[in-house]
PDB file of C-alpha atoms in Angstrom:
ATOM      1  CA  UNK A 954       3.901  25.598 -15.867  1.00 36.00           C
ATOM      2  CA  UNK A 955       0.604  27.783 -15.318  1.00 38.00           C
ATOM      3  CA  UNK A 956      -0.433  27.524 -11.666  1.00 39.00           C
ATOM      4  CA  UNK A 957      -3.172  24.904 -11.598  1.00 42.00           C
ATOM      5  CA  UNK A 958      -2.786  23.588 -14.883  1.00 44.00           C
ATOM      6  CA  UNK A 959      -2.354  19.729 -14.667  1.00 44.00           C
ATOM      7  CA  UNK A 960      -3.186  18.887 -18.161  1.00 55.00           C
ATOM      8  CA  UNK A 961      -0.718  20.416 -20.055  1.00 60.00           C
ATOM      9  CA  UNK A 962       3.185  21.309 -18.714  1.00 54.00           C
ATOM     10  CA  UNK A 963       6.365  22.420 -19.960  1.00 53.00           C
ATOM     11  CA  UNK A 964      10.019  20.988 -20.275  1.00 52.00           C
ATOM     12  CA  UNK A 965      12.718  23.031 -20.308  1.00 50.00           C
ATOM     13  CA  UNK A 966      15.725  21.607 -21.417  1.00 44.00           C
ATOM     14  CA  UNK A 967      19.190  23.586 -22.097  1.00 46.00           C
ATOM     15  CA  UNK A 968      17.692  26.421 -24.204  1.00 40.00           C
ATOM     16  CA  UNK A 969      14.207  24.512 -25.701  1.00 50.00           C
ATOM     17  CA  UNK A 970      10.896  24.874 -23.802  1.00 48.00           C
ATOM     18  CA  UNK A 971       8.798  21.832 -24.990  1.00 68.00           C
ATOM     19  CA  UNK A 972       4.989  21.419 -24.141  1.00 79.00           C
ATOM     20  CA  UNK A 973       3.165  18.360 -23.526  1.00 91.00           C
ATOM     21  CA  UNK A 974      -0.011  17.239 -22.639  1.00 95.00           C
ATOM     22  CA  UNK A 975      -1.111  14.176 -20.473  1.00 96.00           C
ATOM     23  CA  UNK A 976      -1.911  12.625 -23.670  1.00 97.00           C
ATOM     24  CA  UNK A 977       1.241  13.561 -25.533  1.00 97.00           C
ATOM     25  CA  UNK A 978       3.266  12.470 -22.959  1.00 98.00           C
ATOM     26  CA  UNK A 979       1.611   8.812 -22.628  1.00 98.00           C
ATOM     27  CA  UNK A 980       2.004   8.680 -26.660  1.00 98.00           C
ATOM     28  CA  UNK A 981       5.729   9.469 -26.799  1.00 97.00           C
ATOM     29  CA  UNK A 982       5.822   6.962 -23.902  1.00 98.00           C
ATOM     30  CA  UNK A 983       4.478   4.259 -26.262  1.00 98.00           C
ATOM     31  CA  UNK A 984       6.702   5.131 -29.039  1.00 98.00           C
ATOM     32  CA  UNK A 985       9.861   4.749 -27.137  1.00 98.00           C
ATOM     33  CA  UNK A 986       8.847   1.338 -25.824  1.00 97.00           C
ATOM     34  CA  UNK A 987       8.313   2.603 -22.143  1.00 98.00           C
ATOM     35  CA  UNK A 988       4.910   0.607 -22.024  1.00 98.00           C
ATOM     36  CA  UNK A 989       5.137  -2.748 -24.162  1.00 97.00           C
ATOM     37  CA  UNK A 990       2.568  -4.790 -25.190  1.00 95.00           C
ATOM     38  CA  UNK A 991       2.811  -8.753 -26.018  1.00 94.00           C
ATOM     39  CA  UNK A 992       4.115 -11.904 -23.529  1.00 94.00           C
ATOM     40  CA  UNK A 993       6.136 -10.946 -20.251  1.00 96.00           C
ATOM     41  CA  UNK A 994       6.878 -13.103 -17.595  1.00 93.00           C
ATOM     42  CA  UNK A 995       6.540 -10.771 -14.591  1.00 90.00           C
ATOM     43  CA  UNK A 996       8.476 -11.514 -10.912  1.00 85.00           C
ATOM     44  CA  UNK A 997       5.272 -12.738  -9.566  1.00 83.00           C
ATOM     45  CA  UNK A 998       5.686 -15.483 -12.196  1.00 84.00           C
ATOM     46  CA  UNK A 999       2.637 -14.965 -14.229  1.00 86.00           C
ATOM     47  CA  UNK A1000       2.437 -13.922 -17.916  1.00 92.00           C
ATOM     48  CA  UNK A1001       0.911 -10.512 -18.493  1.00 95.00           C
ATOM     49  CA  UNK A1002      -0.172  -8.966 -21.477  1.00 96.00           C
ATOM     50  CA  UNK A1003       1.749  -5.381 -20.645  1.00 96.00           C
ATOM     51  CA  UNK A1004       4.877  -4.705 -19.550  1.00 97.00           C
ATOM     52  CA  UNK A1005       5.760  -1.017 -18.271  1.00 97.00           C
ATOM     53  CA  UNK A1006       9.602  -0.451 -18.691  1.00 97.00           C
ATOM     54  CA  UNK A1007      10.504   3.190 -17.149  1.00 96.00           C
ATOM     55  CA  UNK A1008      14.081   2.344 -18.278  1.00 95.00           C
ATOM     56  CA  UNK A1009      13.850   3.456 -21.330  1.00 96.00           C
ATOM     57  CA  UNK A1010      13.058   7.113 -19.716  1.00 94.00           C
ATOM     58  CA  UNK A1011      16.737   8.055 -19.268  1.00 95.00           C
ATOM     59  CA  UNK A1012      17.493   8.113 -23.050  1.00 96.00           C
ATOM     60  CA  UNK A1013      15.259  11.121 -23.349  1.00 96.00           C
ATOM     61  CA  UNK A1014      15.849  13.828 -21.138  1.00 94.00           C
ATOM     62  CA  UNK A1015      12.977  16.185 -22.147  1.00 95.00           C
ATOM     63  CA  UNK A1016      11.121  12.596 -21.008  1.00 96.00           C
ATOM     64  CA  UNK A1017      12.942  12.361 -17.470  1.00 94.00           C
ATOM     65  CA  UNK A1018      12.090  16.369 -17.244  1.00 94.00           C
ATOM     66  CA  UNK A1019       8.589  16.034 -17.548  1.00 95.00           C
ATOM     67  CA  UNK A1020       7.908  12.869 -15.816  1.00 96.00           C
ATOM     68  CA  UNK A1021       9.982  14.805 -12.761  1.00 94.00           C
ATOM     69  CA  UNK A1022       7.574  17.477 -12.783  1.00 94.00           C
ATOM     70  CA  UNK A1023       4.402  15.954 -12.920  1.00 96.00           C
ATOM     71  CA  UNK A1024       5.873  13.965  -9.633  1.00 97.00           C
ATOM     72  CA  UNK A1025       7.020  17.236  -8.030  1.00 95.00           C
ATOM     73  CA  UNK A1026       3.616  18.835  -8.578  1.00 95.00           C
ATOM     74  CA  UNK A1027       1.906  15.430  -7.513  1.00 96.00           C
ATOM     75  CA  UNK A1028       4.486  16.146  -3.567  1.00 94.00           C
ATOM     76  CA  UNK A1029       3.101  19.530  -4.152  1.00 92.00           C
ATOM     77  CA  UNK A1030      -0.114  18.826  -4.298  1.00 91.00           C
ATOM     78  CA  UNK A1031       0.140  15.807  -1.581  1.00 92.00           C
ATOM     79  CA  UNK A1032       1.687  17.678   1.278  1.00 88.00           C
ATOM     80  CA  UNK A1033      -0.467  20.599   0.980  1.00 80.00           C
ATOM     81  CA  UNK A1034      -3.690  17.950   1.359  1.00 66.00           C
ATOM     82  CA  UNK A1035      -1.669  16.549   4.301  1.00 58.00           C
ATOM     83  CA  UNK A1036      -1.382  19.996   5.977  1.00 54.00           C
ATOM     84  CA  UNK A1037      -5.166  20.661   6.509  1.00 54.00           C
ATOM     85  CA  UNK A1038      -4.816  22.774   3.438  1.00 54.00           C
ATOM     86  CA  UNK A1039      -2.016  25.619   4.650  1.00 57.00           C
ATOM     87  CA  UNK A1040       0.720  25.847   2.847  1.00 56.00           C
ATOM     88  CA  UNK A1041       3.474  23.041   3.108  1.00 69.00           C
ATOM     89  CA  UNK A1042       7.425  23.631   2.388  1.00 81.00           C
ATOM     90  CA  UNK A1043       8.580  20.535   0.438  1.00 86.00           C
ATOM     91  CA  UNK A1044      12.085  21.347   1.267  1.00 85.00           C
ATOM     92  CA  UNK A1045      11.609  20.302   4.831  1.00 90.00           C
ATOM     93  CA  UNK A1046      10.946  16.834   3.574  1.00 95.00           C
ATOM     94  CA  UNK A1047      13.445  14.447   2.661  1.00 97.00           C
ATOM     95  CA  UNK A1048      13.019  12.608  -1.007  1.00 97.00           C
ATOM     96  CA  UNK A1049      14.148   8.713  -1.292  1.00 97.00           C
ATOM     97  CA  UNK A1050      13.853   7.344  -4.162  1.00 96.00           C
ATOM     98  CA  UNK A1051      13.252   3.044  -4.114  1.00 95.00           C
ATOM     99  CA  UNK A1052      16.230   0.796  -5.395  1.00 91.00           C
ATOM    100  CA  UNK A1053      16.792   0.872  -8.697  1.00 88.00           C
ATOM    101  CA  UNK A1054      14.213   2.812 -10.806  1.00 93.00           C
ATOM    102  CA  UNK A1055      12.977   5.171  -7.819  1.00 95.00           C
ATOM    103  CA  UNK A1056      17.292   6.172  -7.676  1.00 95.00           C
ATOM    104  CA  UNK A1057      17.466   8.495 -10.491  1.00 94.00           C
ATOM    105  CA  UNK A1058      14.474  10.000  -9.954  1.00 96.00           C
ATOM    106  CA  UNK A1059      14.707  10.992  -6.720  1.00 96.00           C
ATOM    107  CA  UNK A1060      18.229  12.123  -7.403  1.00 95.00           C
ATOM    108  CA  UNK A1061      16.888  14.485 -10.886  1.00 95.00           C
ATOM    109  CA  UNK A1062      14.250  15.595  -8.278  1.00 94.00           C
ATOM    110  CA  UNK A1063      16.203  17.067  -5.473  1.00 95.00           C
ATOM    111  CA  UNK A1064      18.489  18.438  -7.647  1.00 95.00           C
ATOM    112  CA  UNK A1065      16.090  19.884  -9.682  1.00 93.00           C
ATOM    113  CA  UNK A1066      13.601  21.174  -7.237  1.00 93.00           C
ATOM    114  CA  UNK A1067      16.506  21.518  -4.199  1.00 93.00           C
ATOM    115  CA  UNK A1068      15.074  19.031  -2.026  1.00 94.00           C
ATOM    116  CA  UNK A1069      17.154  16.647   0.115  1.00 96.00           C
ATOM    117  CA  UNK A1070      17.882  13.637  -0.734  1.00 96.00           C
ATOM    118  CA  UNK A1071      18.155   9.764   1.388  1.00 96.00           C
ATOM    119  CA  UNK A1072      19.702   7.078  -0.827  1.00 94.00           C
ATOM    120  CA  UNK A1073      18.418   3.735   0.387  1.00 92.00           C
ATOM    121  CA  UNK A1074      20.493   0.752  -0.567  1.00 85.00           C
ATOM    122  CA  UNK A1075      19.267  -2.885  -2.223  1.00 75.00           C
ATOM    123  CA  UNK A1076      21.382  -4.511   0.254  1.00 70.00           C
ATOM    124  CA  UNK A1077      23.546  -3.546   3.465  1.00 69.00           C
ATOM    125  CA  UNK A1078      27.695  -3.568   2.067  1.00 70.00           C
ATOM    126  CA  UNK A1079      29.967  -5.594   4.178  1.00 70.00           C
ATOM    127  CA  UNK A1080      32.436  -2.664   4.405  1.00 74.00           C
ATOM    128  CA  UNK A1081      32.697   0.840   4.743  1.00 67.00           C
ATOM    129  CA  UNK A1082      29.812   2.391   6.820  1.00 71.00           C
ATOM    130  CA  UNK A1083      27.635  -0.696   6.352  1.00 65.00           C
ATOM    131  CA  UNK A1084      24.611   1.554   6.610  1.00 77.00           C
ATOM    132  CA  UNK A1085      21.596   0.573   4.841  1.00 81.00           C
ATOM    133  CA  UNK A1086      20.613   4.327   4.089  1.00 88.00           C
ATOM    134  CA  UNK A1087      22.683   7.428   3.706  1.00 88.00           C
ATOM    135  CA  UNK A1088      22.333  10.778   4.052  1.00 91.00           C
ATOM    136  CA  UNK A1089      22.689  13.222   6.886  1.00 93.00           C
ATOM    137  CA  UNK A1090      18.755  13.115   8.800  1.00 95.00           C
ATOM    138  CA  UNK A1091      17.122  12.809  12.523  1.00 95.00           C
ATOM    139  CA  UNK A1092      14.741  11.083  14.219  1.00 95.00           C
ATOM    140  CA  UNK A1093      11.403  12.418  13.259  1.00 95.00           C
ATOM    141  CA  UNK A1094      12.175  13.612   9.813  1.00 96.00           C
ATOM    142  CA  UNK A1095       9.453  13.200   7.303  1.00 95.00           C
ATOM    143  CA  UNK A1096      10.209  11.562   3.671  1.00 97.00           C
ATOM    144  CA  UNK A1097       8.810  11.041   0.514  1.00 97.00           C
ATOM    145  CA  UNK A1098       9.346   8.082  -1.154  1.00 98.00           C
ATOM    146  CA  UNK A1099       9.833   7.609  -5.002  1.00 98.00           C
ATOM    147  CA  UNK A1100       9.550   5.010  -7.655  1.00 97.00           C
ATOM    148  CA  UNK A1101       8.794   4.204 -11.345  1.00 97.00           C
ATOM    149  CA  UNK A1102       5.684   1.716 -11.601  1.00 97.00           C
ATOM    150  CA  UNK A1103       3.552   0.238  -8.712  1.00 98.00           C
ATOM    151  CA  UNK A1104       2.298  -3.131  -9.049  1.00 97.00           C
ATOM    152  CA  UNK A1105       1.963  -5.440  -5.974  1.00 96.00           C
ATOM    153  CA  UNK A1106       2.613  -2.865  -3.536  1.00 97.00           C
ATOM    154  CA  UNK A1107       5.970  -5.737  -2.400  1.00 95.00           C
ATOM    155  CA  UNK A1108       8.787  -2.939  -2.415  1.00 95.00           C
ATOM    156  CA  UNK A1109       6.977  -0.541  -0.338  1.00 97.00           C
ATOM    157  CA  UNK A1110       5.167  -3.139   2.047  1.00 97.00           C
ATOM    158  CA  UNK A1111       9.028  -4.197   2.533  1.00 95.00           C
ATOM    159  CA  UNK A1112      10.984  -1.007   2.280  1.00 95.00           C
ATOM    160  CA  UNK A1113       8.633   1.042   4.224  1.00 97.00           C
ATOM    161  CA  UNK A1114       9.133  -0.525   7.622  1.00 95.00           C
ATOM    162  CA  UNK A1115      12.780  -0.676   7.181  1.00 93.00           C
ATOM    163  CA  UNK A1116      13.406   2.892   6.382  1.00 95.00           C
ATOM    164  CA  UNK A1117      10.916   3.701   9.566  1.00 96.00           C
ATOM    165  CA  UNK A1118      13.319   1.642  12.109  1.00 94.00           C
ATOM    166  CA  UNK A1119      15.857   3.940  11.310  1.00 94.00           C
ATOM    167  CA  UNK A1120      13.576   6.818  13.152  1.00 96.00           C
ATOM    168  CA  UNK A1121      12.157   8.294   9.789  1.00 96.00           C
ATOM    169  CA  UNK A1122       8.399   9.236   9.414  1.00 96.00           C
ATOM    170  CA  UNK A1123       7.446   7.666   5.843  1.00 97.00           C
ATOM    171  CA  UNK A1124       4.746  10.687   4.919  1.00 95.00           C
ATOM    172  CA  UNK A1125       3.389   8.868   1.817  1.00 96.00           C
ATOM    173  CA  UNK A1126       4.643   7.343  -1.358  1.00 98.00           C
ATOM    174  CA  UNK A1127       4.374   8.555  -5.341  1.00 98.00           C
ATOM    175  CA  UNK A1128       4.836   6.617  -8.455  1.00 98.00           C
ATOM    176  CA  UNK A1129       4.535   7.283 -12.007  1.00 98.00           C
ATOM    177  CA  UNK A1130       2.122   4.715 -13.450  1.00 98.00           C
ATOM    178  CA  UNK A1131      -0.120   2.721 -11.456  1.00 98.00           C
ATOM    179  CA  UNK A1132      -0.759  -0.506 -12.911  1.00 98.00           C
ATOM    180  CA  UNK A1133      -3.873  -0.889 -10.680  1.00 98.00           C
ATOM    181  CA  UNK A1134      -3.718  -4.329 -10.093  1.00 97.00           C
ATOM    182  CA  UNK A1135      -4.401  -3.193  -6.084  1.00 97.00           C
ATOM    183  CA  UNK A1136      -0.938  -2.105  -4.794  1.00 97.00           C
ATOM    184  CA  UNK A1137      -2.253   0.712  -3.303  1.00 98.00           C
ATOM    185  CA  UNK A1138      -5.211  -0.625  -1.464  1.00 97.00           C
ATOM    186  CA  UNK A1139      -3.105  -3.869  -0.126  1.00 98.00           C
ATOM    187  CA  UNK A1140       0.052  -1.215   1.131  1.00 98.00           C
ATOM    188  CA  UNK A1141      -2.847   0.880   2.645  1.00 97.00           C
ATOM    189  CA  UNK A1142      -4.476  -1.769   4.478  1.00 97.00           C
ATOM    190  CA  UNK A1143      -1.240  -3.912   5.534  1.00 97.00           C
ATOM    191  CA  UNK A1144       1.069  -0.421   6.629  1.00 97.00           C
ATOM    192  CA  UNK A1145      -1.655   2.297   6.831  1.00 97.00           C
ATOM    193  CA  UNK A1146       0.460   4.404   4.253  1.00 97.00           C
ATOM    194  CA  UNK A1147      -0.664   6.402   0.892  1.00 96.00           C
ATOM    195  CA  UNK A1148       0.522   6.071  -2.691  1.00 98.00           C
ATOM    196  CA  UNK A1149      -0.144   8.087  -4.803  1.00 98.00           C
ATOM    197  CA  UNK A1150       0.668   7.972  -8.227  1.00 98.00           C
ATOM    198  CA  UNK A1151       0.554  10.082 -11.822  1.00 98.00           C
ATOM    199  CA  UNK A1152      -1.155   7.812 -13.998  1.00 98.00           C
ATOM    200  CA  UNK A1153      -2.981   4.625 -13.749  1.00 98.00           C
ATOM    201  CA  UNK A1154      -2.719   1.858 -16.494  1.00 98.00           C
ATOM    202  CA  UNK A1155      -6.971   2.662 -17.395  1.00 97.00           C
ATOM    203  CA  UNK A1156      -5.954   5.989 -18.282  1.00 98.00           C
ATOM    204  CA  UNK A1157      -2.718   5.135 -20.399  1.00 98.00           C
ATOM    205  CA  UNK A1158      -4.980   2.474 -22.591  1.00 98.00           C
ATOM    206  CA  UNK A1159      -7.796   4.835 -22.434  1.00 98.00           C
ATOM    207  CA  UNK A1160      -5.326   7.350 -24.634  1.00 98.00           C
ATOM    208  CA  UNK A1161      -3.503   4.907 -26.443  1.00 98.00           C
ATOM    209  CA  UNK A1162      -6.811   3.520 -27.873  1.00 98.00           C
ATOM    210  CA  UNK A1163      -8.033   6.633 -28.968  1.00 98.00           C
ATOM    211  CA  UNK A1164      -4.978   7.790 -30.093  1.00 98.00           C
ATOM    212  CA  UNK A1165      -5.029   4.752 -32.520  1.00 98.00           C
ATOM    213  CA  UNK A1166      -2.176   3.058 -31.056  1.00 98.00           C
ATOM    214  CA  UNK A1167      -3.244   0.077 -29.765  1.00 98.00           C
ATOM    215  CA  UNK A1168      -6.619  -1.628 -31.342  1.00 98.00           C
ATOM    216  CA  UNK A1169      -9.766  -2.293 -29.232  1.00 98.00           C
ATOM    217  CA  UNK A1170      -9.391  -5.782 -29.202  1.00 97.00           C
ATOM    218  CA  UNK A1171      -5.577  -5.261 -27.377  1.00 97.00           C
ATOM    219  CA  UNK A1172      -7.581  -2.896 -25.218  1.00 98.00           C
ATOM    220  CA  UNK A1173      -9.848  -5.497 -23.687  1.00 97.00           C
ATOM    221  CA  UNK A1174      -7.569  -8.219 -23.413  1.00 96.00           C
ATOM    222  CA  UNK A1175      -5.320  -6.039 -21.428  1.00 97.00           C
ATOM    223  CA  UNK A1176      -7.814  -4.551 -19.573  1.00 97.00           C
ATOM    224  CA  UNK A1177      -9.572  -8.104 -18.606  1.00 97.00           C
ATOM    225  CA  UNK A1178      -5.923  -8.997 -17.629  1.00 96.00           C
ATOM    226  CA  UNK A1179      -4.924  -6.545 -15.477  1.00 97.00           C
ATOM    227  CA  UNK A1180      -9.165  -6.865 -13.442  1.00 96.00           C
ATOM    228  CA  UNK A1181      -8.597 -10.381 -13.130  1.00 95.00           C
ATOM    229  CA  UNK A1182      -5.260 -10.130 -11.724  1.00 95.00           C
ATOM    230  CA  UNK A1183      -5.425  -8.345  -8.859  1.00 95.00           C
ATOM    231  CA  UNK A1184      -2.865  -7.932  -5.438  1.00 96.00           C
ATOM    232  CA  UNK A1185      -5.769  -7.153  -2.663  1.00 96.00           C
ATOM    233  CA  UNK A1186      -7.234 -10.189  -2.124  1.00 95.00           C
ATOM    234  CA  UNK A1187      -6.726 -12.417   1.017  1.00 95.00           C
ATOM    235  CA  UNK A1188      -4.110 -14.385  -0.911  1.00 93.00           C
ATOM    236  CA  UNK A1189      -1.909 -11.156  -0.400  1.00 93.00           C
ATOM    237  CA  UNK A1190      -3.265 -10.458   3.497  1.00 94.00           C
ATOM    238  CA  UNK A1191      -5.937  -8.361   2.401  1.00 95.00           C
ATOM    239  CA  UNK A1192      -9.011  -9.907   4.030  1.00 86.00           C
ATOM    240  CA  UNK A1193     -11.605  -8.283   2.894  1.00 73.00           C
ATOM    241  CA  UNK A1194     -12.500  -8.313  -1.127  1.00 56.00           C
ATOM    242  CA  UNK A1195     -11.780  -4.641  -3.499  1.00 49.00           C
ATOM    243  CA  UNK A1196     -14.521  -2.599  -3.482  1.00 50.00           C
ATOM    244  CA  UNK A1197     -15.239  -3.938  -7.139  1.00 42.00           C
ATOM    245  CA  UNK A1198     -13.730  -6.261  -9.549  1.00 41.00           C
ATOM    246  CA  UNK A1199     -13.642  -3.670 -12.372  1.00 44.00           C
ATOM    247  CA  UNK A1200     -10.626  -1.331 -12.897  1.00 47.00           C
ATOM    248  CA  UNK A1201     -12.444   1.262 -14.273  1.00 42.00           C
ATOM    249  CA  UNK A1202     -14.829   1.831 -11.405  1.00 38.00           C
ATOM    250  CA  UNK A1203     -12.372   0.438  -8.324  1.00 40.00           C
ATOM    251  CA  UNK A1204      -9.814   3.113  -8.528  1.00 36.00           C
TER     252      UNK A1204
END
């Protein structure tokens, strides 16, 4: 990848070098089902439009390659801010990755890029260890957390506090696709952390309509869907109201 280029970036895989661009990569996205379009019934219980599905990602390496990359360059990119602008070594952070999708990311990640590595279980085992989180780290230690899609902002808003009682220093959070439904704004303003993510959902049906994937009228509905159904309002202890209700100008 060219230093500074974020538009376009390549995969290598065994002995092929493929290139993709933002928009490439969203389109092959689509065509392998990894964002759906129809009648879901989501875990908040509500039927939306859209569906994102990152599971599909591990069927296509050259997929899971350049999805790792743009989230390494995203840390990259992140930490540097972080550091007043000097140069930050990645490698003294820790990467966990947020049960289940956030897993294999985290673990294609550090082995990819040599970072280390906390796994954070779903749920504490009743033998063994019984530890919630393994991995060899102090008190102090600074990690990055991982996952696939960010919609309510519930994982992190529950994980986050967790991880930090066992003495870790949560630096900030990055996910793949945003659905920007206000995740980041209500984990913000209930833990004072940052997410940070690769691409929002605006930007994904910005290229999939012009691509001629999706029509306009899909476009709207799923747009007026995902505005009207928003995660920082008080009913989700945010008090005050987003700082509009449109998602293409409240990002």
């Amino acid at each position: 990848m060219a230093k500074g280029n974020t538009k376009d970036f390549c995969v290598n895989f065994g002995q092929k070098s493929e290139k993709f661009s933002e928009k490439e990569l969203i389109c092959r996205l689509y065509d392998v089902e990894g964002f759906k379009l129809g009648s879901f019934t989501m875990r908040t219980g509500e039927e939306s439009p859209l569906y994102v599905d990152m599971r599909v990602l591990w069927s296509y390496p050259e997929l899971v390659v350049a999805v790792s990359e743009l989230i390494w360059q995203k840390c990259l990119e992140v930490a540097k801010y972080n550091e007043d602008g000097e140069t930050s070594d990645l490698h003294n952070y820790f990467v966990c990755g947020l049960p289940y999708q956030g897993i294999p990311l985290a673990s294609f990640l550090c082995t990819n890029y040599q970072m280390k590595m906390i796994l954070k279980r779903q749920e504490v085992k009743k033998y063994g260890t019984c530890h919630l989180l393994e991995g060899c780290f102090k008190k102090g230690d600074k990690v990055i957390l991982v996952d696939d899609v960010l919609m309510t902002g519930g994982t992190l808003i529950d994980d986050i506090p967790i991880i930090e009682k066992e003495g870790l220093d949560v630096a900030f959070g990055v996910v793949f696709i945003d659905r920007e439904q206000g995740g980041k704004r209500r984990i913000e303003h209930l833990i004072g952390k940052k997410v940070y993510s690769i691409f929002g959902m605006s930007k994904v049906l910005s290229v999939l309509l012009s691509s001629g994937k999706i029509d306009q009228q899909t476009f709207e509905k799923t747009k007026r869907y995902l505005e009207e159904n928003r995660f920082d309002t008080s009913d989700y202890g945010v008090t005050n109201d987003p700082c509009s209700s449109s998602l293409f100008t409240c990002i």
